[in-house]
Amino acid sequence: MNIKLIIILIIYTSYAKAFIPYPFLTNNLLKSFLDVVKTENDLIDLENLTLGTECHRKCVLNDRRICYFKFALKAYQIMGGACQNCTDGDLSHCFHSKCIMADGTKRSFLSINYELPAPAIHVCKDDVIMVDLTNDAEGTATSIHWHGMRHILGTQYFDGTPYLTQCPIPYGNKFRYAFIADDEGTHFYHSHSGHQKANGIFGALVVRAPDNTNPNRHLYDYDLPEHIIIVSDWMHHLAEDDFPGMISRSLLTESILINGHGRYFNRSSQTHQLAPLTIYHVEPNKKYRFRFINSGFNVCPFLLQVEHHEMSIIATEISYVEPFTMDALYSLTGERFDFVINANKTPGDYWVRAQTMFPCRTVIEGFAVLRYGNTSGSSVEFVDKDPPVQSTEFEAKKIFNSPKPKVKDIPFLALKALEHDDSIIKFEPDHKFYLFLDSPTISDDVLYTNGTNYRMSFETTKANFNSIGTFNNISLLYPSFPLLTQPDMIDETMFCNENSTVGKFCTDNGFGNVTACRCIHRLKVDLNSIVEFIVVNVDDQIPHPIHLHGHKFHIVDMGVYDKKPIPGWVKNGGIPNETHSRPPYKDTCILPYPGYVRLRFRADNPGFWLFHCHFDWHLETGMSLIVQVGEINQMVKPPKDFPKCSNYQVNKING
């Protein structure tokens, strides 16, 4: 079967009439397809699509399916009408299929198919994931980023980044994503538009492979779809209420949800809101693979623990590793880890706890339950006993993925990959970039006098403290069209980097020193070159999650400084010349504070890719840049009639 040909036909069908309802695949198109591939060894009946919910199965070689999902983005309510009298204490009304309880506090949110989290996707490696997404959320535009999917087999335009790989999907319109699940591992998907991820648009995406290709398969008995731990922070209002505006850094997170469920802790009354929790069922003396996804949006890291149980990490994102045992997992948003739990304790209930860490001044905790019983899987149930008192019931002794590597706790680089690329790790890179991350402030005078000229997004935490995000003193300004799918509109003068900001939108601190520039920040690298990013946390005294689209990278080194690093000193020997052997692949990692991380990757995926901080606030304030891999003529062309932007330009309207 020619799987690439299948996906080409799917895409053709999707965009022959862009944004207009269409059949899945017509008989004529099916016949044309079969005529094209009739000389192949095996043919596929394209009328026999597999419903996405049926694509979780035992993965075997050459069993490739087209897994079809129908998604509708809609505004919805927590504890809304579907919950009937649940809010009045009638628990029998709380489990209606459309009743979303979250932490038990009413609010509006954005949903996919009225679910929180959004529907999970479970497929096998090399399946085609086909998602028809309809935007039914009035007054919005949207897009979905498939976090961890590289689209390296020719579908780069489905990465889901507005104004890089596609136009935002307007209200009332439909868009079809179709791509091959080419990387085994634990991934997730989320909106990449505005604050929609913080408002509820996120879900798990798991790609499994045949057992005989999994070097750690012998370490566990079960890998169940129910054993996903997707953790998210939660507020009792829409994220837009806090951005831009007065943000209380200690109170942004009001609850933590595990698989969409939690209990709000009211500090004034010292009571938990009545709400059910996620229950993970296990059988005694069996070993289970759990898949952890950090889907937070705020700057608060999460610390995950399972009461009286150790966790043995066996994979991180798309990289299998030598088993590594710990009892507490530190993570930032976007990171994923797979670990094995041995259910060898006295049968009963054990707390699964996720709690916020510094820089959040107020500790917030969320809970699920690990329950020994006769049924494997998970459920959602009311739990009689109250969760433990914060940070007092079970202690974290071996904290892994430290934000202070080489200083405190266990660093990420304690992991040893079972597969790595020495040509990336050991040899000098073709391109080396120093990227200094910071959150400088812009004065009120600049913003409120000339703000419309700068198209500046910013956080206002107090008077004269307007924080923006930068790399090398540049805050990313998105183009008005997607660079990948409308390359004919590209003018090379539109881009900037640290050496070409003259004439761009720059501000100063009142003494003639540039504080930040706002422009289309692009780094250009050769196709198939080895690239090294030395990312340095200059003055923003919190760890950051940094994420690269379209590629996987090796972390060859990371560390912290005793004091604020000065860029000139860093470039002149301030980074140790140390390269770790066998570092795992990642697409999201921690940038320590104040510290550095050295990333290397092979730029083998032509296109325009975002590199950014994965905190929602920082992404929106410009803490990102664009990596152009290869020349335009080396990039995959979009399908015919792929939707385009920029139809509202004044010069076009006025002729």
XYZ file of C-alpha atoms in Angstrom:
655
model
C 0.000 0.000 0.000
C 1.306 3.442 -0.884
C 0.339 5.330 2.269
C 1.633 8.641 0.929
C -0.617 8.349 -2.111
C -3.569 7.725 0.180
C -2.972 10.939 2.064
C -2.515 12.913 -1.167
C -5.983 11.797 -2.249
C -7.471 12.654 1.126
C -6.013 16.144 0.913
C -7.180 16.582 -2.681
C -10.690 15.641 -1.650
C -10.534 18.093 1.224
C -9.513 21.180 -0.668
C -11.014 20.796 -4.123
C -13.725 23.011 -2.655
C -12.146 24.684 0.317
C -14.380 25.356 3.317
C -17.415 23.831 1.604
C -18.996 20.637 2.984
C -17.850 17.621 0.991
C -18.334 13.843 0.949
C -15.598 11.723 2.480
C -14.540 10.132 -0.805
C -16.728 9.780 -3.862
C -16.915 6.590 -5.920
C -15.260 8.339 -8.877
C -12.363 9.478 -6.747
C -12.087 5.997 -5.289
C -11.945 4.486 -8.782
C -9.321 7.026 -9.857
C -7.244 6.213 -6.822
C -7.460 2.463 -7.384
C -6.479 2.951 -11.028
C -3.367 4.813 -9.905
C -2.265 2.180 -7.399
C -3.533 -0.966 -9.116
C 0.049 -2.150 -9.606
C 0.755 -1.980 -5.873
C 0.937 -5.224 -3.903
C -2.031 -4.392 -1.725
C -4.981 -2.071 -2.258
C -7.125 -0.259 0.284
C -10.851 0.307 0.209
C -11.076 4.032 0.914
C -14.804 3.805 1.583
C -14.014 1.772 4.670
C -12.637 4.505 6.895
C -12.148 3.539 10.527
C -13.932 5.666 13.095
C -11.310 7.264 15.276
C -12.745 5.748 18.443
C -12.109 2.301 16.967
C -8.487 2.889 16.019
C -7.091 1.856 19.391
C -6.021 -1.737 18.808
C -3.074 -4.071 19.036
C -0.630 -2.647 16.520
C 0.790 -5.074 13.980
C 2.973 -4.613 10.935
C 1.179 -3.544 7.704
C -2.177 -2.921 9.410
C -2.514 0.725 8.424
C -5.814 2.523 8.769
C -7.337 5.885 8.003
C -8.645 6.986 11.389
C -11.440 9.495 10.965
C -12.423 12.001 13.664
C -15.193 14.585 13.467
C -14.508 17.550 15.754
C -16.673 20.590 16.450
C -15.291 23.491 18.454
C -18.073 24.962 20.583
C -18.498 27.306 23.536
C -19.951 25.374 26.461
C -20.594 25.510 30.209
C -19.057 23.868 33.258
C -21.889 22.688 35.537
C -24.384 23.796 32.896
C -27.897 22.645 32.070
C -26.850 19.091 31.228
C -25.860 18.656 34.885
C -29.475 19.315 35.959
C -29.620 19.198 39.767
C -26.018 18.087 40.252
C -25.169 21.539 41.592
C -27.858 21.105 44.273
C -26.341 17.872 45.526
C -28.290 15.312 43.500
C -25.310 13.174 42.501
C -27.423 11.016 40.188
C -27.582 14.006 37.797
C -23.828 14.544 37.692
C -22.963 11.857 35.161
C -25.030 12.880 32.168
C -22.895 12.354 29.060
C -22.815 16.101 28.376
C -22.360 17.208 32.000
C -18.887 18.731 32.381
C -17.992 19.171 36.048
C -14.265 20.094 36.008
C -13.576 21.271 39.601
C -17.271 21.812 40.438
C -17.280 25.573 39.784
C -19.462 27.111 37.084
C -17.785 28.894 34.186
C -17.812 28.953 30.393
C -15.124 27.244 28.370
C -14.281 26.133 24.849
C -14.830 22.490 24.006
C -14.372 20.005 21.241
C -17.495 17.840 21.038
C -18.596 19.087 24.490
C -15.667 17.318 26.148
C -12.942 18.327 28.627
C -10.243 17.387 27.808
C -10.934 17.139 24.090
C -11.398 13.595 22.707
C -8.307 11.409 22.999
C -6.712 10.077 19.807
C -5.175 6.577 19.926
C -3.668 5.231 16.692
C -0.890 2.965 15.452
C 2.299 4.154 13.812
C 1.793 4.915 10.102
C -1.977 5.276 10.439
C -3.467 8.306 8.742
C -5.099 10.679 11.220
C -7.925 12.522 9.466
C -9.770 15.199 11.453
C -12.630 17.304 10.146
C -12.718 20.350 12.409
C -15.745 22.660 12.304
C -15.478 25.978 14.101
C -18.856 26.451 15.782
C -17.565 28.861 18.443
C -19.121 32.163 17.420
C -16.733 35.089 17.193
C -13.549 33.008 17.047
C -10.942 31.812 14.606
C -9.025 28.686 15.471
C -6.368 26.147 14.505
C -5.050 22.895 15.985
C -1.370 22.123 16.555
C -0.474 18.435 16.767
C 2.224 18.758 19.409
C 4.910 16.129 18.721
C 3.847 15.373 15.139
C 6.589 16.467 12.727
C 4.614 16.092 9.455
C 7.898 15.107 7.865
C 6.226 12.948 5.202
C 4.893 15.869 3.208
C 2.069 17.448 5.238
C 3.947 20.364 6.804
C 0.984 22.654 6.092
C -1.033 20.740 8.742
C 1.215 21.773 11.645
C -1.562 24.107 12.776
C 0.386 27.340 13.350
C -1.612 30.379 12.192
C 0.235 32.608 9.737
C 3.076 30.136 9.341
C 1.419 27.004 7.968
C -2.251 27.928 7.553
C -4.867 30.635 7.918
C -6.925 30.579 11.110
C -10.203 28.741 10.561
C -13.031 31.317 10.713
C -16.264 30.807 12.629
C -18.734 28.694 10.708
C -16.103 27.015 8.524
C -14.650 23.533 8.270
C -11.051 22.457 7.806
C -9.655 18.976 7.243
C -6.351 17.901 8.804
C -4.861 14.693 7.366
C -1.391 13.425 8.196
C 0.540 10.249 8.898
C 1.278 9.302 12.497
C 4.975 8.880 11.805
C 6.404 9.089 15.333
C 5.573 6.564 18.028
C 5.106 8.147 21.435
C 2.940 10.195 23.762
C 1.843 13.461 22.197
C -1.092 15.826 22.522
C -2.959 18.392 20.498
C -4.147 21.864 21.369
C -5.330 25.081 19.843
C -2.566 27.406 18.706
C -4.885 30.422 18.485
C -5.063 33.043 21.210
C -5.816 31.583 24.645
C -8.021 28.745 23.446
C -5.731 26.103 24.926
C -6.107 27.692 28.375
C -9.857 27.786 27.792
C -10.124 24.034 27.202
C -8.898 23.057 23.721
C -6.387 20.294 24.448
C -6.416 16.495 24.208
C -4.155 13.436 24.206
C -2.655 11.981 21.036
C -0.959 8.592 21.469
C 0.845 6.708 18.704
C 1.662 3.070 19.446
C 3.814 0.620 17.475
C 4.056 -3.170 17.274
C 5.395 -4.748 20.466
C 8.445 -6.161 18.730
C 9.707 -2.634 17.963
C 9.352 -1.490 21.592
C 12.592 -2.136 23.519
C 10.869 -1.588 26.888
C 7.788 -3.704 26.280
C 8.952 -6.369 28.748
C 8.809 -3.860 31.622
C 5.000 -3.733 31.928
C 1.901 -5.890 31.578
C -0.598 -3.276 30.370
C -0.623 -0.095 28.279
C -4.260 1.006 28.558
C -5.829 4.012 26.812
C -7.447 4.934 30.141
C -4.062 5.321 31.819
C -3.318 8.778 30.487
C -2.558 11.470 33.041
C -3.194 14.784 31.288
C -2.745 17.575 33.806
C -3.960 21.126 33.243
C -4.248 24.233 35.363
C -7.678 25.829 35.548
C -9.261 29.195 36.248
C -12.854 30.136 36.963
C -13.061 32.560 34.060
C -11.877 32.812 30.464
C -8.177 33.470 30.031
C -8.890 36.650 28.072
C -10.121 38.258 31.307
C -6.518 38.336 32.500
C -4.741 39.257 29.313
C -3.773 41.917 28.808
C -4.578 43.362 32.180
C -3.753 43.136 35.844
C -2.408 39.633 36.369
C -1.956 38.385 39.906
C 0.969 36.029 39.506
C 0.000 33.948 42.541
C -3.689 33.459 41.715
C -3.878 32.700 38.009
C -4.264 28.998 38.729
C -7.311 28.227 40.866
C -7.428 24.456 40.398
C -5.526 21.616 38.811
C -7.451 19.137 36.692
C -6.355 15.567 36.014
C -8.103 14.281 32.881
C -10.548 17.179 33.226
C -11.506 16.485 36.851
C -10.497 18.067 40.150
C -11.749 19.721 43.315
C -11.502 23.438 43.943
C -10.067 24.185 47.369
C -11.728 27.244 48.914
C -9.107 28.804 51.147
C -11.519 31.048 53.017
C -13.676 28.116 54.135
C -10.853 25.541 54.043
C -13.111 23.123 52.148
C -12.990 21.286 48.823
C -15.716 21.753 46.225
C -17.714 18.549 45.846
C -16.701 17.040 42.498
C -15.765 13.577 41.250
C -12.192 12.539 40.526
C -10.466 10.342 37.961
C -9.946 6.785 39.239
C -7.174 4.655 37.725
C -7.958 0.978 38.313
C -5.141 -1.552 38.574
C -4.881 -5.215 39.461
C -2.540 -6.241 42.282
C 0.946 -7.360 41.279
C 0.639 -6.107 37.706
C 2.770 -3.440 36.042
C 1.170 -0.575 34.115
C 2.449 1.955 31.613
C 1.135 5.442 32.383
C 1.454 8.321 29.931
C 1.839 11.767 31.501
C 1.086 14.965 29.560
C 1.620 18.450 30.987
C -1.037 20.584 29.286
C -0.731 23.594 31.561
C -0.825 27.172 30.339
C 0.530 29.144 33.277
C 4.110 29.628 34.518
C 3.520 27.153 37.365
C 5.438 23.872 36.997
C 3.715 20.671 38.123
C 5.143 18.079 40.499
C 3.520 14.670 40.012
C 3.521 11.955 42.695
C 1.744 8.642 43.272
C 1.326 7.947 46.964
C 3.736 5.234 48.231
C 4.611 4.222 44.656
C 7.751 4.815 42.659
C 7.608 5.622 38.948
C 10.048 4.109 36.468
C 10.473 6.339 33.420
C 10.758 4.336 30.188
C 10.133 6.993 27.523
C 10.070 10.733 27.042
C 7.963 12.064 24.164
C 9.353 10.028 21.235
C 12.443 8.510 22.832
C 12.715 5.222 24.716
C 15.224 5.354 27.574
C 16.888 3.048 30.031
C 14.449 2.643 32.960
C 14.985 5.325 35.599
C 13.202 5.225 38.942
C 12.019 8.271 40.904
C 9.099 9.195 43.157
C 8.349 12.740 41.944
C 8.248 14.123 38.397
C 8.797 17.848 37.775
C 7.582 19.191 34.430
C 6.655 22.276 32.480
C 3.850 22.651 29.990
C 4.313 20.694 26.759
C 6.485 17.959 28.262
C 5.455 14.287 28.236
C 6.851 11.277 30.079
C 5.896 7.593 30.137
C 6.521 5.616 33.299
C 5.722 2.213 34.767
C 3.968 1.713 38.106
C 4.251 -1.630 39.840
C 0.954 -2.290 41.649
C 2.650 -4.267 44.419
C 1.352 -2.408 47.490
C -1.417 -3.376 49.908
C -4.695 -3.213 47.942
C -6.603 0.010 48.529
C -6.796 3.622 47.282
C -3.688 5.756 46.742
C -3.608 9.438 45.844
C -2.208 10.664 42.552
C -1.182 14.258 43.243
C -0.136 17.126 40.971
C 0.892 20.337 42.698
C 2.193 23.696 41.522
C 5.741 24.748 42.308
C 7.734 27.996 42.355
C 7.298 30.639 40.931
C 3.646 30.224 41.953
C 3.525 31.625 45.477
C 0.328 29.781 46.345
C 0.513 25.983 46.189
C -2.429 24.506 44.273
C -3.011 20.754 44.207
C -5.083 18.411 42.076
C -5.856 14.760 42.745
C -6.832 11.487 41.145
C -6.911 8.025 42.707
C -4.927 4.861 41.982
C -7.327 2.090 43.027
C -6.497 -1.581 43.386
C -9.354 -3.752 42.210
C -10.506 -6.388 39.789
C -10.963 -4.038 36.838
C -8.186 -2.471 34.804
C -8.896 0.940 33.325
C -10.259 4.166 34.753
C -13.520 5.763 35.800
C -14.843 9.001 37.242
C -16.311 8.720 40.712
C -17.049 10.669 43.845
C -14.474 9.857 46.511
C -15.624 9.949 50.125
C -12.382 11.000 51.788
C -10.874 14.457 51.378
C -7.533 14.784 49.608
C -4.481 15.048 51.866
C -3.332 18.292 53.384
C -1.002 20.141 51.071
C 2.537 18.796 50.916
C 2.326 16.956 54.246
C 1.003 13.476 53.547
C 3.776 11.986 51.392
C 7.191 13.456 50.766
C 9.040 13.785 47.474
C 12.501 12.305 47.933
C 13.760 11.731 44.384
C 12.591 14.622 42.188
C 13.387 14.072 38.518
C 13.729 16.649 35.678
C 15.223 19.325 37.912
C 14.922 22.997 36.900
C 18.365 23.447 38.490
C 20.480 20.786 36.787
C 23.865 20.036 38.400
C 22.690 21.932 41.477
C 19.601 20.287 42.997
C 17.573 17.111 42.487
C 17.931 14.814 39.447
C 18.607 16.432 36.039
C 16.906 15.358 32.835
C 20.249 14.281 31.406
C 20.384 11.462 33.938
C 18.287 9.617 31.328
C 20.091 7.520 28.732
C 18.421 7.093 25.344
C 18.156 3.679 23.743
C 18.396 5.378 20.332
C 20.410 8.471 19.486
C 22.259 10.064 16.571
C 26.012 10.461 17.055
C 26.285 12.527 13.878
C 24.221 15.198 15.642
C 25.791 14.860 19.070
C 29.515 14.498 18.440
C 30.364 16.704 15.480
C 30.458 20.467 15.100
C 27.122 21.889 13.904
C 26.725 23.638 10.573
C 24.801 26.502 12.199
C 25.110 27.823 15.752
C 22.763 30.426 17.230
C 22.826 32.100 20.638
C 19.264 32.878 21.719
C 18.880 35.074 24.786
C 15.406 34.809 26.307
C 14.033 37.664 28.379
C 10.863 39.493 29.452
C 11.741 43.195 29.270
C 9.306 45.932 30.195
C 7.936 48.678 27.985
C 7.016 52.022 29.489
C 3.427 53.205 29.611
C 4.363 56.224 27.497
C 5.493 54.043 24.617
C 2.558 51.656 24.716
C -0.265 54.071 25.326
C 1.038 56.803 23.046
C 2.304 54.751 20.129
C 0.949 51.320 20.903
C -1.148 50.966 17.775
C 1.972 51.509 15.691
C 3.788 48.645 17.350
C 1.036 45.982 17.262
C 2.424 45.067 20.680
C 0.981 42.335 22.885
C 1.935 42.630 26.516
C 1.127 41.761 30.117
C 0.323 44.613 32.486
C 1.080 43.478 36.016
C 1.276 46.970 37.502
C 1.786 50.589 36.444
C 4.856 51.038 34.239
C 5.496 47.297 34.225
C 4.357 46.072 30.830
C 6.069 42.750 30.210
C 6.734 41.341 26.728
C 8.577 38.227 25.584
C 11.740 38.308 23.483
C 14.568 36.299 21.974
C 17.635 38.480 21.399
C 15.535 41.563 22.251
C 13.061 40.768 19.469
C 9.382 40.095 20.089
C 7.860 38.101 17.238
C 5.390 39.852 14.979
C 3.455 37.358 12.871
C 3.090 38.004 9.152
C -0.391 38.643 7.766
C -0.321 35.476 5.657
C 1.038 31.933 6.108
C 4.613 31.846 4.880
C 4.523 28.164 3.932
C 1.320 28.163 1.903
C 1.523 31.642 0.340
C 5.253 31.974 -0.383
C 4.652 34.201 -3.398
C 3.833 37.020 -0.972
C 7.181 36.822 0.836
C 9.442 39.860 0.624
C 12.878 39.222 2.161
C 12.898 42.711 3.666
C 9.982 41.759 5.900
C 12.211 39.588 8.110
C 14.527 40.598 10.897
C 17.099 39.116 13.266
C 19.454 40.522 15.870
C 21.593 42.036 13.103
C 18.783 43.548 11.047
C 16.320 45.481 13.184
C 16.945 48.903 11.642
C 13.649 50.418 10.559
C 11.623 47.879 12.510
C 9.304 48.660 15.421
C 11.789 49.161 18.253
C 11.434 50.807 21.637
C 14.015 52.169 24.044
C 14.275 52.613 27.807
C 14.319 56.410 27.636
C 18.123 56.596 27.543
C 18.637 55.600 23.936
C 19.148 51.884 24.620
C 16.910 49.515 22.674
C 14.587 47.568 24.973
C 12.865 45.450 22.357
C 11.956 45.314 18.690
C 8.738 43.925 17.245
C 9.248 42.283 13.851
C 9.130 38.983 11.954
C 12.080 37.272 13.625
C 13.487 34.579 11.322
C 16.507 32.302 11.476
C 17.369 30.579 8.205
C 19.231 27.263 7.989
C 20.181 24.902 5.196
C 18.131 21.806 4.584
C 19.723 18.717 6.194
C 22.212 20.816 8.146
C 23.027 20.232 11.824
C 21.813 23.166 13.915
C 22.729 24.103 17.484
C 20.617 26.465 19.577
C 22.277 27.776 22.723
C 19.290 29.171 24.595
C 20.080 31.348 27.610
C 17.689 32.590 30.293
C 19.072 36.092 30.788
C 17.000 37.806 33.422
C 13.631 36.101 33.690
C 14.007 34.311 36.995
C 11.763 31.356 36.256
C 12.333 28.198 34.213
C 10.750 28.180 30.750
C 9.475 25.356 28.529
C 10.849 25.749 25.017
C 9.290 23.916 22.079
C 10.396 23.406 18.483
C 7.836 22.560 15.804
C 8.568 20.116 13.004
C 11.703 18.563 14.519
C 13.068 16.524 17.394
C 16.260 17.611 19.135
C 18.938 16.247 21.414
C 19.668 18.145 24.623
C 23.456 17.936 24.613
C 23.934 19.985 27.794
C 22.119 22.222 30.281
C 23.051 24.047 33.451
C 22.590 27.070 35.703
C 24.682 30.129 36.551
C 25.482 31.626 39.937
C 24.464 35.064 38.706
C 22.802 36.825 35.816
C 24.598 35.870 32.586
C 25.856 38.652 30.315
C 25.466 37.875 26.587
C 29.011 38.903 25.676
C 30.456 36.708 28.428
C 28.260 33.778 27.359
C 29.470 33.982 23.759
C 33.097 34.147 24.882
C 33.325 30.926 26.817
C 30.451 31.226 29.257
C 28.944 27.925 28.078
C 30.811 24.742 29.123
C 32.096 22.728 26.193
C 30.436 19.563 27.430
C 28.344 17.189 25.372
C 26.432 14.347 26.976
C 26.364 10.954 25.368
C 23.072 9.224 24.596
C 20.736 12.156 25.354
C 17.067 11.378 24.589
C 15.155 13.073 21.812
C 12.759 15.809 22.876
C 10.619 18.489 21.254
C 9.952 20.415 24.499
C 12.396 20.925 27.345
C 13.177 23.056 30.375
C 15.308 26.182 30.099
C 16.696 26.625 33.650
C 16.921 29.917 35.528
C 19.305 31.682 35.258
C 20.840 29.136 32.972
C 21.199 27.614 29.545
C 20.347 24.631 27.400
C 22.171 23.466 24.269
C 19.923 21.835 21.666
C 21.006 20.132 18.470
C 18.858 18.858 15.653
C 19.052 17.859 12.025
C 17.110 20.386 9.965
C 15.620 17.712 7.720
C 12.066 19.033 7.505
C 11.740 21.889 4.980
C 9.355 24.675 5.896
C 8.693 27.474 8.362
C 8.632 26.289 11.980
C 7.908 28.026 15.254
C 10.388 27.933 18.152
C 8.833 29.360 21.275
C 8.226 29.395 24.993
C 5.250 27.144 25.697
C 3.742 29.317 28.444
C 0.592 30.750 26.882
C 1.241 34.272 28.143
C 4.802 34.334 26.832
C 3.870 32.955 23.422
C 1.221 35.651 23.044
C 3.663 38.399 24.036
C 6.178 37.406 21.375
C 8.601 34.986 23.061
C 9.065 33.039 19.837
C 10.815 33.070 16.495
C 10.545 31.417 13.076
C 13.024 28.835 11.817
C 13.150 28.627 8.015
C 14.529 25.259 6.956
C 15.666 25.211 3.349
C 14.758 27.358 0.376
C 11.215 27.930 -0.854
C 11.760 25.622 -3.833
C 12.720 22.803 -1.433
C 9.445 23.026 0.488
C 6.310 20.982 -0.115
C 3.711 22.931 -2.057
C 0.234 23.115 -0.523
C -2.705 21.336 -2.161
C -4.535 23.141 -4.915
C -7.085 25.643 -3.564
C -5.652 25.422 -0.034
C -7.329 28.270 1.936
C -5.557 31.623 1.730
C -5.395 34.735 3.916
C -5.020 38.434 3.205
C -8.263 38.971 1.326
C -8.975 42.085 3.411
C -5.973 44.214 2.477
C -6.989 47.808 1.830
C -5.135 48.131 -1.452
C -6.976 45.084 -2.797
C -10.367 46.304 -1.594
C -9.870 49.729 -3.161
C -8.524 48.277 -6.378
